[in-house]
Amino acid sequence: MADTADVLIVGAGPAGLTAALALARQQQSSFVFDEGSYRNDTADHMNLIPGFDGTKPLEYREAARSNILSNYDQVNFLNVRISDAKKDDSSGVFILTDETGKSWNGRKLILANGVEDIFPPIEGYAECWGKAIFHCLFCKGYEQRGCSSAGVLAIGGLSKAPMALHVARQVTTLGKIVNIYTNGSEDLANDIAAGFGSVAPMTVDTRKIQRMILEADGAGIQLQFEDGSSKTEGFLAHTPVTKPRGPFAAQLGLALRPSGDIEAAPPFYQTSVKGVYAAGDSCGMMKNVPHAIFSGSLAGMGASQQIVAENLGQTSLFG
């Protein structure tokens, strides 16, 4: 196999798959690098994609890859981890180096390899993540509907009353009672309680959480508190802090948003470095499969239109 393609795509999840598909539709070649590790590896199913709702993430990726390969010969999937990314300033070519030391060249680069979650320092959180702790209640939680109570962990990204209440309102459609845990913050508890109204099925709990335990057979999550008490919830809603996966943003000198996400401009998600596009969780507040597909398609279109303009000796409308 030649080591040069029109576009290099790091990540073979929904964002990377869709970007490759968009490029193939304009007869542009791509290498899609898949290191085999995904944020939703712990999830039993994915949702919000018509025709694949409730499908295991692996089954979706395999079906999508098979469909692409059966219709297009412009896409090559490579099961290898990329360790280094750089742009040759003289030629404008992007060079990726994989874990074996082999280099791959492309005219454009799409980063679609997602984010790393930075879990709060609570024992058991990681084991419960994706099983009983959900960051998107349109993606998860429906299967737990009707539970007697569910919780919101109001720390990190949910440590402001408006955001905690925003998520708590979603929980009310799935659980009969919503318990909002401030993990020791009395001030936040007062701010949240002030936004309840008189009929909301919400309570605030300020006890500090010592550990979390996944209940057997997915029956919920047990919270054990520092005072020795405990409470079992049908599920817990929380959004952990994230950072772009891999060293590539730093290696390429990409601008980041205050949230830590890659700064990618509309409409095609081009980053602060010309020719580098981002797609999926690393560049959007909504970290779910529909956004990954949406941004992946636009990143692919953006890279494609830039290539065509350059081939014609013209300036692209979008940089």
mmCIF file of N, CA and C in Angstrom, residues 7 10 18 50 59 92 116 139 151 177 202 259 294:
data_model
loop_
_atom_site.group_PDB
_atom_site.id
_atom_site.type_symbol
_atom_site.label_atom_id
_atom_site.label_comp_id
_atom_site.label_asym_id
_atom_site.label_seq_id
_atom_site.Cartn_x
_atom_site.Cartn_y
_atom_site.Cartn_z
ATOM 1 N N VAL A 7 -6.438 12.522 2.325
ATOM 2 C CA VAL A 7 -6.757 12.933 3.693
ATOM 3 C C VAL A 7 -6.403 11.820 4.669
ATOM 4 N N VAL A 10 -7.672 10.382 11.752
ATOM 5 C CA VAL A 10 -7.313 9.693 12.990
ATOM 6 C C VAL A 10 -8.598 9.411 13.752
ATOM 7 N N THR A 18 -17.825 8.731 8.975
ATOM 8 C CA THR A 18 -18.631 9.632 8.157
ATOM 9 C C THR A 18 -17.751 10.563 7.335
ATOM 10 N N PRO A 50 -31.260 6.315 13.860
ATOM 11 C CA PRO A 50 -32.327 5.494 13.284
ATOM 12 C C PRO A 50 -31.751 4.285 12.536
ATOM 13 N N GLU A 59 -20.875 -3.413 16.883
ATOM 14 C CA GLU A 59 -21.655 -3.899 15.752
ATOM 15 C C GLU A 59 -21.947 -2.765 14.765
ATOM 16 N N GLY A 92 3.245 21.894 3.058
ATOM 17 C CA GLY A 92 1.867 21.856 3.538
ATOM 18 C C GLY A 92 1.351 20.457 3.769
ATOM 19 N N GLU A 116 -10.571 11.916 26.124
ATOM 20 C CA GLU A 116 -10.340 11.114 27.316
ATOM 21 C C GLU A 116 -11.145 11.731 28.454
ATOM 22 N N CYS A 139 -29.163 9.706 25.130
ATOM 23 C CA CYS A 139 -28.462 8.487 24.709
ATOM 24 C C CYS A 139 -28.726 7.331 25.666
ATOM 25 N N GLY A 151 -30.260 10.066 40.340
ATOM 26 C CA GLY A 151 -29.463 11.152 40.890
ATOM 27 C C GLY A 151 -28.759 11.990 39.852
ATOM 28 N N ILE A 177 -38.318 10.442 41.481
ATOM 29 C CA ILE A 177 -37.698 11.437 42.335
ATOM 30 C C ILE A 177 -36.284 11.686 41.831
ATOM 31 N N MET A 202 -37.828 17.192 43.142
ATOM 32 C CA MET A 202 -36.378 17.233 43.311
ATOM 33 C C MET A 202 -36.014 17.468 44.770
ATOM 34 N N SER A 259 -13.075 25.187 27.563
ATOM 35 C CA SER A 259 -13.520 23.868 28.020
ATOM 36 C C SER A 259 -12.470 22.788 27.830
ATOM 37 N N PHE A 294 -22.656 14.192 12.387
ATOM 38 C CA PHE A 294 -22.864 15.519 11.804
ATOM 39 C C PHE A 294 -21.534 16.218 11.553
#
